[in-house]
Short mmCIF file of C-alpha atoms and ligand atoms in Angstrom, two decimals:
data_model
loop_
_atom_site.label_atom_id
_atom_site.label_comp_id
_atom_site.label_asym_id
_atom_site.label_seq_id
_atom_site.Cartn_x
_atom_site.Cartn_y
_atom_site.Cartn_z
CA MET A 1 121.26 127.13 69.32
CA THR A 2 123.99 124.32 68.96
CA SER A 3 125.52 123.06 71.47
CA LEU A 4 129.21 123.62 70.65
CA LEU A 5 130.46 126.54 72.54
CA ILE A 6 133.16 129.02 71.52
CA SER A 7 134.18 130.34 75.44
CA GLU A 8 136.37 133.25 73.96
CA SER A 9 135.70 136.56 75.58
CA GLN A 10 133.01 138.82 73.68
CA PRO A 11 135.00 140.72 71.06
CA TRP A 12 136.26 137.49 69.87
CA LYS A 13 132.57 135.91 69.53
CA THR A 14 131.55 139.22 67.85
CA LEU A 15 134.37 139.13 65.46
CA TYR A 16 133.55 135.76 64.78
CA LEU A 17 129.96 136.30 63.82
CA ILE A 18 131.10 139.09 61.38
CA TRP A 19 133.26 137.00 59.72
CA PHE A 20 130.50 133.98 59.79
CA PHE A 21 127.89 136.34 58.46
CA ALA A 22 130.05 138.57 55.95
CA THR A 23 131.50 135.46 54.02
CA LEU A 24 127.86 134.23 54.57
CA ILE A 25 126.34 137.04 52.45
CA LEU A 26 129.24 138.16 50.67
CA VAL A 27 130.81 135.04 49.30
CA LYS A 28 128.76 132.10 50.00
CA LEU A 29 125.38 133.03 48.96
CA PRO A 30 126.43 134.79 45.51
CA ALA A 31 128.45 131.32 44.92
CA TRP A 32 124.97 128.97 45.38
CA PHE A 33 123.17 131.39 43.27
CA ILE A 34 125.01 131.10 40.41
CA TRP A 35 125.45 127.06 41.09
CA TYR A 36 121.39 126.67 41.63
CA LEU A 37 120.98 128.77 38.52
CA VAL A 38 121.35 125.01 36.95
CA PRO A 39 118.15 122.86 38.50
CA SER A 40 120.02 119.64 38.36
CA HIS A 41 122.58 121.11 40.76
CA ARG A 42 119.77 121.76 43.47
CA PRO A 43 118.92 119.10 46.25
CA ARG A 44 116.02 118.51 43.96
CA ARG A 45 115.02 119.66 40.49
CA SER A 46 111.44 120.79 41.52
CA TRP A 47 113.13 123.62 43.96
CA THR A 48 113.06 126.90 43.24
CA ILE A 49 116.48 128.69 43.41
CA LYS A 50 114.83 130.51 46.39
CA ARG A 51 114.07 127.20 48.19
CA ALA A 52 117.36 125.86 47.66
CA LEU A 53 119.15 129.10 48.92
CA ILE A 54 116.99 129.10 51.83
CA VAL A 55 117.56 125.18 52.91
CA ARG A 56 121.41 125.73 52.27
CA THR A 57 121.35 128.80 54.25
CA ILE A 58 119.72 127.20 57.29
CA ARG A 59 122.18 124.37 56.95
CA GLU A 60 124.89 126.53 57.26
CA LEU A 61 123.52 128.27 60.10
CA TRP A 62 123.95 125.06 62.28
CA THR A 63 127.73 125.07 62.20
CA LEU A 64 127.88 128.63 63.60
CA GLU A 65 129.81 127.55 66.79
CA VAL A 66 128.21 129.90 69.21
CA ASP A 67 126.05 128.90 71.78
CA ILE A 68 123.07 131.73 70.63
CA ASP A 69 121.39 132.04 74.27
CA ASP A 70 117.77 131.33 73.40
CA GLU A 71 115.79 134.05 75.67
CA LYS A 72 114.12 131.25 78.16
CA ARG A 73 111.00 132.46 79.59
CA ASP A 74 110.92 132.18 83.47
CA PRO A 75 108.69 129.28 83.31
CA SER A 76 107.30 130.49 86.68
CA GLU A 77 106.16 133.74 85.28
CA GLU A 78 102.80 134.43 83.20
CA VAL A 79 102.79 135.87 79.77
CA PRO A 80 100.06 138.68 79.42
CA ASP A 81 97.43 138.59 76.81
CA SER A 82 98.96 142.12 75.79
CA GLU A 83 101.89 140.54 74.46
CA LEU A 84 100.12 138.07 72.69
CA THR A 85 98.29 138.06 69.12
CA ASP A 86 95.09 135.78 68.57
CA ALA A 87 96.27 133.78 71.72
CA LYS A 88 95.88 133.35 75.41
CA PHE A 89 97.85 131.99 78.20
CA VAL A 90 96.63 129.91 80.66
CA TRP A 91 98.10 127.86 83.43
CA VAL A 92 97.54 124.05 83.24
CA ASP A 93 98.03 121.66 86.43
CA GLY A 94 100.36 118.86 86.73
CA ILE A 95 99.03 115.35 86.04
CA PRO A 96 97.41 113.83 89.20
CA ASP A 97 99.78 111.11 90.48
CA LYS A 98 96.78 108.47 89.87
CA LEU A 99 96.58 109.53 86.32
CA PHE A 100 99.75 108.52 85.11
CA ARG A 101 100.35 104.86 85.57
CA GLY A 102 102.29 101.21 84.82
CA GLU A 103 105.64 101.68 82.66
CA VAL A 104 105.61 105.43 82.90
CA HIS A 105 104.96 105.72 86.55
CA ARG A 106 107.86 103.23 87.01
CA ILE A 107 110.26 105.10 84.95
CA ALA A 108 109.36 108.56 86.29
CA ASP A 109 110.56 106.87 90.21
CA ILE A 110 113.91 105.82 88.38
CA THR A 111 114.29 109.01 86.84
CA ASN A 112 112.71 110.97 89.47
CA VAL A 113 110.65 113.01 87.48
CA HIS A 114 107.07 114.68 88.97
CA PRO A 115 104.33 116.35 87.73
CA THR A 116 104.09 120.18 87.98
CA ARG A 117 102.32 123.09 87.13
CA ILE A 118 103.05 124.37 83.44
CA ALA A 119 102.15 126.98 80.93
CA GLY A 120 99.12 126.51 78.01
CA TYR A 121 98.67 128.73 75.00
CA TRP A 122 95.23 128.80 73.39
CA LEU A 123 95.98 129.67 69.31
CA PHE A 124 92.43 131.26 67.83
CA GLN A 125 91.44 131.82 64.38
CA LYS A 126 91.34 135.76 63.94
CA ASN A 127 88.35 137.61 65.40
CA TYR A 128 87.82 134.66 67.90
CA ASP A 129 85.56 136.07 70.71
CA TRP A 130 86.68 134.62 73.84
CA ILE A 131 83.76 133.56 75.85
CA GLY A 132 85.23 131.54 78.39
CA LEU A 133 87.27 128.27 78.77
CA ARG A 134 84.06 125.79 78.26
CA ALA A 135 84.01 124.03 75.12
CA LYS A 136 80.81 124.75 73.40
CA LEU A 137 78.56 121.49 72.60
CA GLY A 138 80.00 119.01 70.50
CA GLU A 139 83.32 121.57 70.04
CA LYS A 140 86.40 119.83 68.26
CA THR A 141 90.15 121.40 69.15
CA ILE A 142 93.95 120.29 68.72
CA LEU A 143 95.97 119.70 71.22
CA HIS A 144 99.48 120.75 69.59
CA LEU A 145 102.68 119.45 70.96
CA HIS A 146 105.78 121.43 69.29
CA GLY A 147 108.98 120.10 68.05
CA GLY A 148 112.31 121.22 68.99
CA ALA A 149 114.13 117.87 69.61
CA PHE A 150 112.68 117.84 73.02
CA TYR A 151 115.26 120.57 74.30
CA VAL A 152 114.50 123.71 72.38
CA GLY A 153 111.20 125.56 71.09
CA THR A 154 108.35 126.57 73.31
CA ALA A 155 104.47 126.74 72.94
CA ASN A 156 104.06 130.15 73.17
CA PRO A 157 102.98 131.62 69.59
CA SER A 158 105.89 133.27 68.67
CA ASP A 159 107.91 130.19 68.07
CA THR A 160 108.23 129.17 64.41
CA THR A 161 106.53 125.82 65.39
CA ALA A 162 103.25 127.63 66.16
CA ASN A 163 103.04 128.14 62.11
CA PHE A 164 101.52 124.55 61.96
CA THR A 165 98.58 124.96 63.82
CA ARG A 166 98.26 128.92 62.89
CA GLY A 167 98.56 127.17 59.10
CA LEU A 168 95.55 124.90 60.22
CA LEU A 169 93.75 127.65 61.68
CA GLU A 170 93.56 129.31 58.42
CA HIS A 171 92.06 126.72 56.41
CA MET A 172 89.83 124.78 58.74
CA HIS A 173 86.30 125.71 59.12
CA THR A 174 85.02 123.72 62.10
CA ILE A 175 88.25 124.29 64.64
CA GLN A 176 88.22 128.07 66.03
CA ARG A 177 91.06 127.29 68.78
CA THR A 178 94.09 124.90 69.29
CA PHE A 179 95.70 124.04 72.48
CA ALA A 180 99.84 124.20 73.07
CA VAL A 181 101.12 122.25 75.76
CA ASP A 182 104.52 124.63 77.09
CA TYR A 183 106.31 121.08 78.58
CA ARG A 184 109.62 120.82 80.06
CA LEU A 185 112.30 120.97 78.15
CA THR A 186 115.13 118.16 78.94
CA ALA A 187 118.80 119.12 79.22
CA SER A 188 122.73 117.50 79.93
CA ALA A 189 126.05 118.51 80.13
CA PRO A 190 127.46 121.04 79.97
CA LYS A 191 124.04 122.07 81.05
CA PRO A 192 122.67 120.95 84.62
CA PRO A 193 121.04 117.90 83.54
CA ALA A 194 117.28 118.52 83.75
CA ASN A 195 113.75 116.69 82.88
CA PRO A 196 114.76 113.39 81.58
CA PHE A 197 111.68 111.11 80.51
CA PRO A 198 108.99 111.24 80.82
CA ALA A 199 108.76 115.07 82.24
CA ALA A 200 107.61 116.04 78.85
CA LEU A 201 105.28 113.03 78.55
CA LEU A 202 103.32 113.88 82.20
CA ASP A 203 103.25 117.51 80.71
CA ALA A 204 101.42 116.68 77.69
CA LEU A 205 99.11 114.19 79.65
CA ALA A 206 98.27 117.34 82.14
CA GLY A 207 97.70 119.22 78.75
CA TYR A 208 95.21 116.59 77.47
CA ARG A 209 93.86 116.19 80.81
CA TYR A 210 92.89 120.05 80.99
CA LEU A 211 91.15 120.04 77.66
CA VAL A 212 88.99 117.36 78.86
CA HIS A 213 88.39 117.76 82.85
CA ASP A 214 88.90 121.70 82.71
CA ALA A 215 87.55 122.91 79.43
CA GLY A 216 85.23 119.90 79.15
CA PHE A 217 85.96 118.77 75.20
CA ALA A 218 84.73 115.48 74.64
CA PRO A 219 87.98 113.27 74.09
CA GLU A 220 86.48 112.13 70.51
CA ASN A 221 86.39 115.57 69.69
CA ILE A 222 90.54 115.97 70.49
CA ILE A 223 92.92 115.87 67.65
CA VAL A 224 96.27 114.77 69.34
CA ALA A 225 99.12 116.62 66.75
CA GLY A 226 102.77 117.00 67.07
CA ASP A 227 105.56 118.12 64.61
CA SER A 228 108.69 116.45 65.09
CA ALA A 229 109.37 115.45 68.54
CA GLY A 230 106.10 116.58 69.35
CA GLY A 231 104.89 113.75 67.29
CA ASN A 232 107.06 111.53 69.31
CA LEU A 233 105.12 112.92 72.37
CA ALA A 234 101.92 112.77 70.65
CA LEU A 235 101.86 109.06 70.40
CA ALA A 236 103.46 108.42 73.89
CA LEU A 237 100.33 110.45 75.17
CA VAL A 238 98.06 108.10 73.41
CA ARG A 239 100.10 105.09 74.28
CA HIS A 240 99.91 105.65 77.76
CA LEU A 241 96.23 106.42 77.86
CA ILE A 242 95.21 103.40 75.84
CA GLU A 243 97.74 101.27 78.14
CA ASN A 244 95.91 102.39 81.38
CA PRO A 245 92.55 102.45 80.58
CA THR A 246 90.88 105.03 82.79
CA PRO A 247 87.43 105.70 82.47
CA SER A 248 87.69 109.68 83.26
CA LEU A 249 90.11 110.18 80.45
CA PRO A 250 89.67 108.39 77.47
CA PRO A 251 91.79 108.08 74.37
CA PRO A 252 91.67 111.17 71.64
CA GLY A 253 89.49 111.16 68.80
CA ARG A 254 92.33 111.24 66.63
CA ILE A 255 96.30 111.49 65.86
CA LEU A 256 98.02 113.76 63.53
CA THR A 257 102.06 113.76 63.27
CA ALA A 258 103.95 115.66 61.24
CA SER A 259 107.86 114.81 60.63
CA ALA A 260 107.78 112.76 63.47
CA TRP A 261 110.82 111.89 65.38
CA LEU A 262 110.15 108.09 66.44
CA ASP A 263 113.42 106.18 66.40
CA LEU A 264 115.90 107.70 69.20
CA SER A 265 118.41 105.08 68.16
CA SER A 266 118.59 105.59 64.34
CA SER A 267 118.31 102.22 63.50
CA ARG A 268 117.79 102.06 60.27
CA ARG A 269 120.61 104.67 59.31
CA GLY A 270 122.72 102.65 56.49
CA PRO A 271 122.93 102.86 52.99
CA GLY A 272 119.71 103.34 51.45
CA SER A 273 117.90 104.90 54.18
CA SER A 274 116.73 108.40 54.38
CA ALA A 275 119.09 109.73 57.15
CA VAL A 276 121.47 108.84 54.52
CA LEU A 277 119.86 109.23 51.28
CA ASN A 278 118.00 112.69 52.24
CA ALA A 279 120.98 114.40 54.14
CA PRO A 280 121.59 116.64 50.95
CA SER A 281 118.32 117.74 50.97
CA ASP A 282 117.00 118.09 54.34
CA ILE A 283 117.41 121.50 57.12
CA PHE A 284 119.85 119.47 58.70
CA ASP A 285 123.12 117.69 57.19
CA GLU A 286 123.88 114.62 59.06
CA ARG A 287 126.54 115.74 61.19
CA PRO A 288 124.30 118.48 62.75
CA GLY A 289 121.38 116.35 62.43
CA GLU A 290 123.35 113.53 64.56
CA LEU A 291 124.90 116.04 67.37
CA PHE A 292 121.06 117.17 68.09
CA ALA A 293 119.87 113.91 68.17
CA LYS A 294 122.81 112.55 70.72
CA TYR A 295 122.45 115.33 72.92
CA ALA A 296 118.66 114.98 73.10
CA VAL A 297 118.82 111.54 73.71
CA VAL A 298 121.55 111.68 76.29
CA SER A 299 119.40 114.26 78.28
CA LEU A 300 116.20 112.15 77.64
CA LEU A 301 117.99 109.31 79.02
CA GLY A 302 119.03 110.57 82.27
CA PRO A 303 120.38 108.03 84.50
CA MET A 304 118.80 105.55 82.10
CA GLY A 305 121.37 103.39 79.53
CA PHE A 306 121.31 103.86 75.89
CA GLU A 307 119.37 100.21 75.17
CA VAL A 308 116.23 101.95 76.52
CA ALA A 309 115.91 104.61 73.29
CA GLN A 310 116.43 101.70 71.40
CA THR A 311 113.90 99.17 72.40
CA HIS A 312 111.21 101.37 74.60
CA ARG A 313 108.01 101.52 72.90
CA TYR A 314 107.21 105.03 74.52
CA LEU A 315 110.54 107.00 73.08
CA SER A 316 111.28 104.75 69.70
CA PRO A 317 108.05 103.20 68.74
CA VAL A 318 109.43 102.36 65.18
CA SER A 319 113.09 101.36 66.03
CA LEU A 320 113.92 97.59 64.87
CA ALA A 321 114.86 96.69 68.14
CA CYS A 322 111.04 97.68 69.24
CA LYS A 323 109.14 95.01 67.76
CA PRO A 324 107.18 93.55 69.72
CA GLU A 325 105.40 90.29 67.68
CA THR A 326 101.70 92.42 67.28
CA GLY A 327 100.02 94.77 68.59
CA LEU A 328 102.55 97.85 69.32
CA PHE A 329 99.52 100.24 67.82
CA ALA A 330 96.59 98.15 68.87
CA GLY A 331 93.80 100.40 69.42
CA PHE A 332 95.32 103.41 67.99
CA PRO A 333 92.91 106.08 66.85
CA GLU A 334 92.88 107.50 63.30
CA THR A 335 96.11 108.92 62.10
CA TYR A 336 97.22 111.02 59.41
CA VAL A 337 100.76 111.06 59.18
CA VAL A 338 102.65 113.86 57.14
CA ALA A 339 106.26 113.76 56.54
CA GLY A 340 108.69 115.46 54.16
CA GLY A 341 110.02 113.22 50.89
CA ALA A 342 113.38 114.99 51.49
CA GLU A 343 113.74 114.50 54.83
CA ARG A 344 116.32 112.60 56.69
CA LEU A 345 113.49 111.48 59.37
CA LEU A 346 110.84 110.20 56.48
CA ASP A 347 111.69 106.24 57.17
CA ASP A 348 110.21 107.34 60.95
CA SER A 349 107.28 108.27 59.13
CA THR A 350 106.74 105.55 56.57
CA ALA A 351 107.47 102.82 59.44
CA LEU A 352 105.02 104.02 61.27
CA VAL A 353 102.30 104.11 58.81
CA GLU A 354 103.52 100.34 58.13
CA ARG A 355 103.34 99.34 61.56
CA MET A 356 99.73 101.00 62.28
CA ARG A 357 98.11 99.56 59.22
CA ALA A 358 99.83 95.92 60.45
CA ASP A 359 97.52 96.29 63.60
CA GLY A 360 94.78 97.49 61.83
CA VAL A 361 94.85 101.33 62.42
CA ILE A 362 93.12 103.58 59.74
CA VAL A 363 96.03 105.65 58.33
CA ILE A 364 96.03 108.46 56.00
CA GLN A 365 99.72 109.01 54.56
CA ASP A 366 100.77 112.43 53.14
CA ILE A 367 104.33 112.65 51.93
CA PRO A 368 105.02 115.46 49.56
CA PRO A 369 107.98 114.18 47.83
CA ASP A 370 110.19 117.41 47.90
CA ALA A 371 109.73 118.45 51.06
CA VAL A 372 111.89 119.19 54.35
CA HIS A 373 111.46 118.19 57.53
CA ASP A 374 108.55 119.93 59.29
CA PHE A 375 108.09 121.91 56.26
CA LEU A 376 104.31 122.76 57.62
CA VAL A 377 106.00 125.51 60.13
CA PHE A 378 107.96 127.16 57.09
CA THR A 379 105.70 129.70 55.06
CA TRP A 380 108.04 129.63 52.44
CA HIS A 381 107.64 125.95 51.57
CA ASP A 382 104.56 126.46 49.13
CA SER A 383 102.83 125.29 47.54
CA GLU A 384 103.43 121.80 49.27
CA ARG A 385 102.27 123.78 52.71
CA THR A 386 99.31 125.02 51.72
CA GLU A 387 98.33 122.08 50.18
CA VAL A 388 98.48 119.70 52.88
CA LEU A 389 97.38 122.44 55.18
CA LYS A 390 94.02 122.15 52.74
CA ARG A 391 93.92 118.29 53.00
CA LEU A 392 94.67 118.22 56.72
CA SER A 393 91.84 120.84 57.14
CA ARG A 394 89.34 118.81 55.15
CA TRP A 395 89.98 115.79 57.34
CA VAL A 396 89.43 117.91 60.46
CA ASP A 397 86.48 119.37 59.01
CA MET A 398 84.82 115.65 58.07
CA MET A 399 85.54 114.41 61.03
C1 NAG B 401 105.62 131.69 60.32
O1 NAG B 401 104.73 132.66 60.21
C2 NAG B 401 104.75 133.94 60.05
C3 NAG B 401 103.65 134.58 59.68
O2 NAG B 401 103.16 134.05 58.83
C4 NAG B 401 106.06 134.06 58.73
O3 NAG B 401 106.27 135.42 58.69
C5 NAG B 401 107.58 133.64 59.64
O4 NAG B 401 108.34 133.85 58.28
C6 NAG B 401 106.87 132.02 59.64
N1 NAG B 401 108.33 131.61 60.25
C7 NAG B 401 108.98 130.55 59.16
C8 NAG B 401 109.89 130.14 59.94
O5 NAG B 401 108.40 129.81 58.09
#
């Protein structure tokens, strides 16, 4: 997962891993346990010992100095339904050239990005009967764009981020299936550079086009949703639809973001910011957090300069350097903004709420004070996870 690499031979790597996990289990965990017996020693007083230990362990895992090769699916291969539970694999055609325009097309020409066929996954409520792709009259659905800093993760239901939509499917009464797009992931040195901006956005658009044109969902019945980097993509997708009106592809009915990453330049970082204040209580400490962010941004920018990440409304719509006088979010649909009050990216969500409201967008803000980054995907993060999922489901059901 981490990009730091021990390029030693296999035996050294094995020894290192044994040492790492032995000290973690035999020394560190018992010591943390004793320390956390006192509630005021926990990053948040309200946390249980169990949660404090899980978060502490996740933070420790980021310090692993090996490249764990997450097995990557060959993107040209189909996933048989027999390998999936309550889910279905489909192909999604690349977005036709005439459907991505303006600013996004201009950048795609600079970064040499083209549409391509991608995978998508339907996720079903338990016991759902697949009677075909086409939407029933008035059927609603959610288009989910997964998190992973634009360079890890997948829409495959085995990915942790699918716990977001699975959790919603457990509580919603009016949506039986959600759809996730396996958008292209970005990369850069030491790996071969791949898929800079707007590759993932083109794929997100392709997924939206698939829902409207191939599956026949009415745009107003679609909620575009994303967690972490996926929240960034969700807003970029809707922005493209609003800025380039296309009669055959109107914007969606609603937006849902969870722990969205919306300022790739971390322009608010500094004393008093959530990036600093919440560093002790989030699943990322500052150093790994900044390393992941840097790798993601360098990969996404490709041949473009860093000022693009500071100023561009498609990449960093809440950054301090991206503040056109008014109207940045004019015309956006009703949006539900979820974030954790204990996460480093909290400021991104609160800035989003502020900017959207200033532009007249209806925004619901749901920020449990002691929750970590992307807590909706962590089943151990109750009661907050279930409470927010229930509120979200009511919001969806009343649509
Ligand atoms: C995701 O959900 C599954 C099924 O409920 C659970 O077993 C798994 O632990 C969850 N993953 C995380 C990281 O919480």
